[in-house]
Amino acid sequence: MPTINPGFSTLAVHAGAAPDPATGARATPIYQTTSFVFENADHAAALFGLQQFGNIYTRIMNPTQAVLEERVAALEGGTAALATGSGHAAQLLTFHTIMQPGDNFVAARKLYGGSINQFGHAFKSFDWQVRWADTDDPASFENGIDERTRAIFIESLANPGGTFVDIAAIAGIAQRNGIPLIVDNTMASPYLVRPLEHGADIVVHSLTKFLGGHGNSMGGIVVDGGTFDWSKSGNYPMLSEPRPEYAGIVLHQTFGNIGFAIAARVLGLRDLGPALSPFNAFMILTGIETLPLRMQRQCDNALAAARWLKNHPKVTWVSYAGLEDDPNHALQQRYSPKGAGAVFTFGVTGGYEAGKTLVEGLQLFSHLANVGDTRSLVIHPASTTHRQLTEEQQIAAGAGPDVVRLSIGIEDIADIIADLDQALSKI
Ligand SMILES: Cc1ncc(COP(=O)(O)O)c(C=O)c1O
């Protein structure tokens, strides 16, 4: 990639990739191998001792994954990244790197339902506690912080509510308290929002959504912002204390601004094991090449669909930050001026039953539990993705009983609207 200071679309196609040195292959090859031959015994020992970077075993790293990691790090403006088998695995490895039993973190209440479950239930087995805070009131994050708090976690654009968050305000609270801000940037993608530029320290993604973009491959990624001082407080011992597995190496001291990504790889991915398959890395890399084109088209289609729904007599409300009169519009303009994303929610007259009729009546839209596909998708979150939550939690997460969620695809907008029209006419 010869260009100086390449733009986002150039990075989406080229970052991390070069013609294959062995064959000249231009597309990144799928290195479908479990392991890599060492040059000699000293080379093997240097790799295992972290004295030299290189491929050992695909659970820990792989050349196809490496291109994906470099590309997403470039798109987010981070120093390094670590690909994982799913978005949830990326979150698990992030917290595993910074939390000890008995520690806690403060998370936004408006999150993907699976993350609310992971934090509130699964993480209890590790004795990591979550405290919920309200993104409409950034001060509530500060109230949740005590001496055992190790991070703040938010989504830049919340799923399913479609609301933008004042990242800089929450980053300020994290900085004042000497803890990192972790941002799930799945729903916005770095095309719309780059959280590291607003003070975040770590970015996580479900690659399964907009980055892969075609609804065909699971994946996740953790991006190291390279700015947080993991050694200052002594509260992050995996990074700031000698590691017995690696002859006493102190990971932050040794690897500096990529220390977090290295620790997540050599202590988290190596030992917990949720690696991304090389084939999925290839599929997601190919998807990323068209991220700017897809994302812009999906935002434009979503705005047109939201405007149309807003004027429909059977629609009670539409929550889309791209609408000029939406309470979240000012934050969207500030953080994501290119568009408000492809996912939004609305309510229909007749509540739960009418919502069901609508979902079942749609023909172009697919009724399934995903977002960020090229295809338009629909779901009723209260009976599916957010069903494990109490009604109070569902409402707080933007997924109350009457809420229908759309993820708008890249089809012709006339066809998207015609399908919504015929399904609404069945109510
Ligand atoms: C915002 C957000 N974060 C994380 C996840 C989890 O990702 P995955 O399903 O790849 O584990 C999802 C999945 O829907 C999501 O929407």
PDB file of N, CA and C and ligand atoms in Angstrom, residues 86-89 91 112 115 155 159 184 186-187 206-209 218-219 371, ligand 1:
ATOM      1  N   SER A  86     -15.780 -15.108  18.070  1.00  0.00           N
ATOM      2  CA  SER A  86     -17.082 -14.422  18.092  1.00  0.00           C
ATOM      3  C   SER A  86     -16.912 -13.097  18.827  1.00  0.00           C
ATOM      4  N   GLY A  87     -17.938 -12.258  18.755  1.00  0.00           N
ATOM      5  CA  GLY A  87     -17.906 -10.995  19.497  1.00  0.00           C
ATOM      6  C   GLY A  87     -17.880 -11.246  21.002  1.00  0.00           C
ATOM      7  N   HIS A  88     -18.636 -12.244  21.446  1.00  0.00           N
ATOM      8  CA  HIS A  88     -18.644 -12.535  22.882  1.00  0.00           C
ATOM      9  C   HIS A  88     -17.274 -12.994  23.372  1.00  0.00           C
ATOM     10  N   ALA A  89     -16.562 -13.740  22.517  1.00  0.00           N
ATOM     11  CA  ALA A  89     -15.212 -14.174  22.894  1.00  0.00           C
ATOM     12  C   ALA A  89     -14.287 -12.961  23.023  1.00  0.00           C
ATOM     13  N   GLN A  91     -15.143 -10.004  24.029  1.00  0.00           N
ATOM     14  CA  GLN A  91     -15.460  -9.380  25.323  1.00  0.00           C
ATOM     15  C   GLN A  91     -14.858 -10.201  26.468  1.00  0.00           C
ATOM     16  N   TYR A 112     -26.584  -4.768  23.854  1.00  0.00           N
ATOM     17  CA  TYR A 112     -27.077  -6.006  23.241  1.00  0.00           C
ATOM     18  C   TYR A 112     -27.451  -6.982  24.365  1.00  0.00           C
ATOM     19  N   SER A 115     -24.952  -9.407  25.712  1.00  0.00           N
ATOM     20  CA  SER A 115     -23.896  -8.840  26.559  1.00  0.00           C
ATOM     21  C   SER A 115     -24.411  -8.635  27.978  1.00  0.00           C
ATOM     22  N   GLU A 155     -21.606   0.672  24.472  1.00  0.00           N
ATOM     23  CA  GLU A 155     -21.701   0.508  23.013  1.00  0.00           C
ATOM     24  C   GLU A 155     -21.759   1.910  22.411  1.00  0.00           C
ATOM     25  N   ASN A 159     -27.437  -1.394  20.631  1.00  0.00           N
ATOM     26  CA  ASN A 159     -28.297  -2.402  20.013  1.00  0.00           C
ATOM     27  C   ASN A 159     -29.308  -2.871  21.068  1.00  0.00           C
ATOM     28  N   ASP A 184     -17.812  -1.122  22.640  1.00  0.00           N
ATOM     29  CA  ASP A 184     -18.273  -2.067  21.622  1.00  0.00           C
ATOM     30  C   ASP A 184     -18.740  -1.231  20.430  1.00  0.00           C
ATOM     31  N   THR A 186     -19.582  -2.365  17.418  1.00  0.00           N
ATOM     32  CA  THR A 186     -20.184  -3.268  16.427  1.00  0.00           C
ATOM     33  C   THR A 186     -21.212  -2.581  15.538  1.00  0.00           C
ATOM     34  N   MET A 187     -22.145  -1.852  16.147  1.00  0.00           N
ATOM     35  CA  MET A 187     -23.289  -1.347  15.384  1.00  0.00           C
ATOM     36  C   MET A 187     -22.928  -0.137  14.521  1.00  0.00           C
ATOM     37  N   SER A 206     -18.204  -7.362  17.373  1.00  0.00           N
ATOM     38  CA  SER A 206     -18.668  -8.602  16.771  1.00  0.00           C
ATOM     39  C   SER A 206     -18.439  -8.421  15.273  1.00  0.00           C
ATOM     40  N   LEU A 207     -17.493  -9.172  14.706  1.00  0.00           N
ATOM     41  CA  LEU A 207     -17.227  -9.086  13.260  1.00  0.00           C
ATOM     42  C   LEU A 207     -18.358  -9.726  12.461  1.00  0.00           C
ATOM     43  N   THR A 208     -19.163 -10.507  13.188  1.00  0.00           N
ATOM     44  CA  THR A 208     -20.331 -11.189  12.623  1.00  0.00           C
ATOM     45  C   THR A 208     -21.295 -10.220  11.946  1.00  0.00           C
ATOM     46  N   LYS A 209     -21.258  -8.938  12.345  1.00  0.00           N
ATOM     47  CA  LYS A 209     -22.254  -7.960  11.876  1.00  0.00           C
ATOM     48  C   LYS A 209     -21.720  -7.165  10.679  1.00  0.00           C
ATOM     49  N   MET A 218     -19.113 -16.015  11.716  1.00  0.00           N
ATOM     50  CA  MET A 218     -18.969 -15.493  13.076  1.00  0.00           C
ATOM     51  C   MET A 218     -17.534 -15.017  13.298  1.00  0.00           C
ATOM     52  N   GLY A 219     -17.376 -13.973  14.076  1.00  0.00           N
ATOM     53  CA  GLY A 219     -16.026 -13.536  14.438  1.00  0.00           C
ATOM     54  C   GLY A 219     -16.088 -12.381  15.414  1.00  0.00           C
ATOM     55  N   VAL A 371     -27.939  -8.789  12.766  1.00  0.00           N
ATOM     56  CA  VAL A 371     -28.007  -7.458  12.153  1.00  0.00           C
ATOM     57  C   VAL A 371     -26.770  -7.303  11.273  1.00  0.00           C
TER      58      VAL A 371
HETATM   59  C1  LIG B   1     -23.535  -4.995  19.793  1.00  0.00           C
HETATM   60  C2  LIG B   1     -23.155  -6.444  19.873  1.00  0.00           C
HETATM   61  N1  LIG B   1     -22.051  -6.794  20.557  1.00  0.00           N
HETATM   62  C3  LIG B   1     -21.664  -8.081  20.661  1.00  0.00           C
HETATM   63  C4  LIG B   1     -22.399  -9.094  20.076  1.00  0.00           C
HETATM   64  C5  LIG B   1     -21.940 -10.516  20.237  1.00  0.00           C
HETATM   65  O1  LIG B   1     -21.345 -10.931  19.049  1.00  0.00           O
HETATM   66  P1  LIG B   1     -21.297 -12.455  18.553  1.00  0.00           P
HETATM   67  O2  LIG B   1     -22.702 -12.848  18.260  1.00  0.00           O
HETATM   68  O3  LIG B   1     -20.404 -12.384  17.362  1.00  0.00           O
HETATM   69  O4  LIG B   1     -20.706 -13.237  19.676  1.00  0.00           O
HETATM   70  C6  LIG B   1     -23.540  -8.775  19.331  1.00  0.00           C
HETATM   71  C7  LIG B   1     -24.351  -9.837  18.708  1.00  0.00           C
HETATM   72  O5  LIG B   1     -25.462  -9.598  18.263  1.00  0.00           O
HETATM   73  C8  LIG B   1     -23.927  -7.412  19.231  1.00  0.00           C
HETATM   74  O6  LIG B   1     -25.023  -7.035  18.548  1.00  0.00           O
END
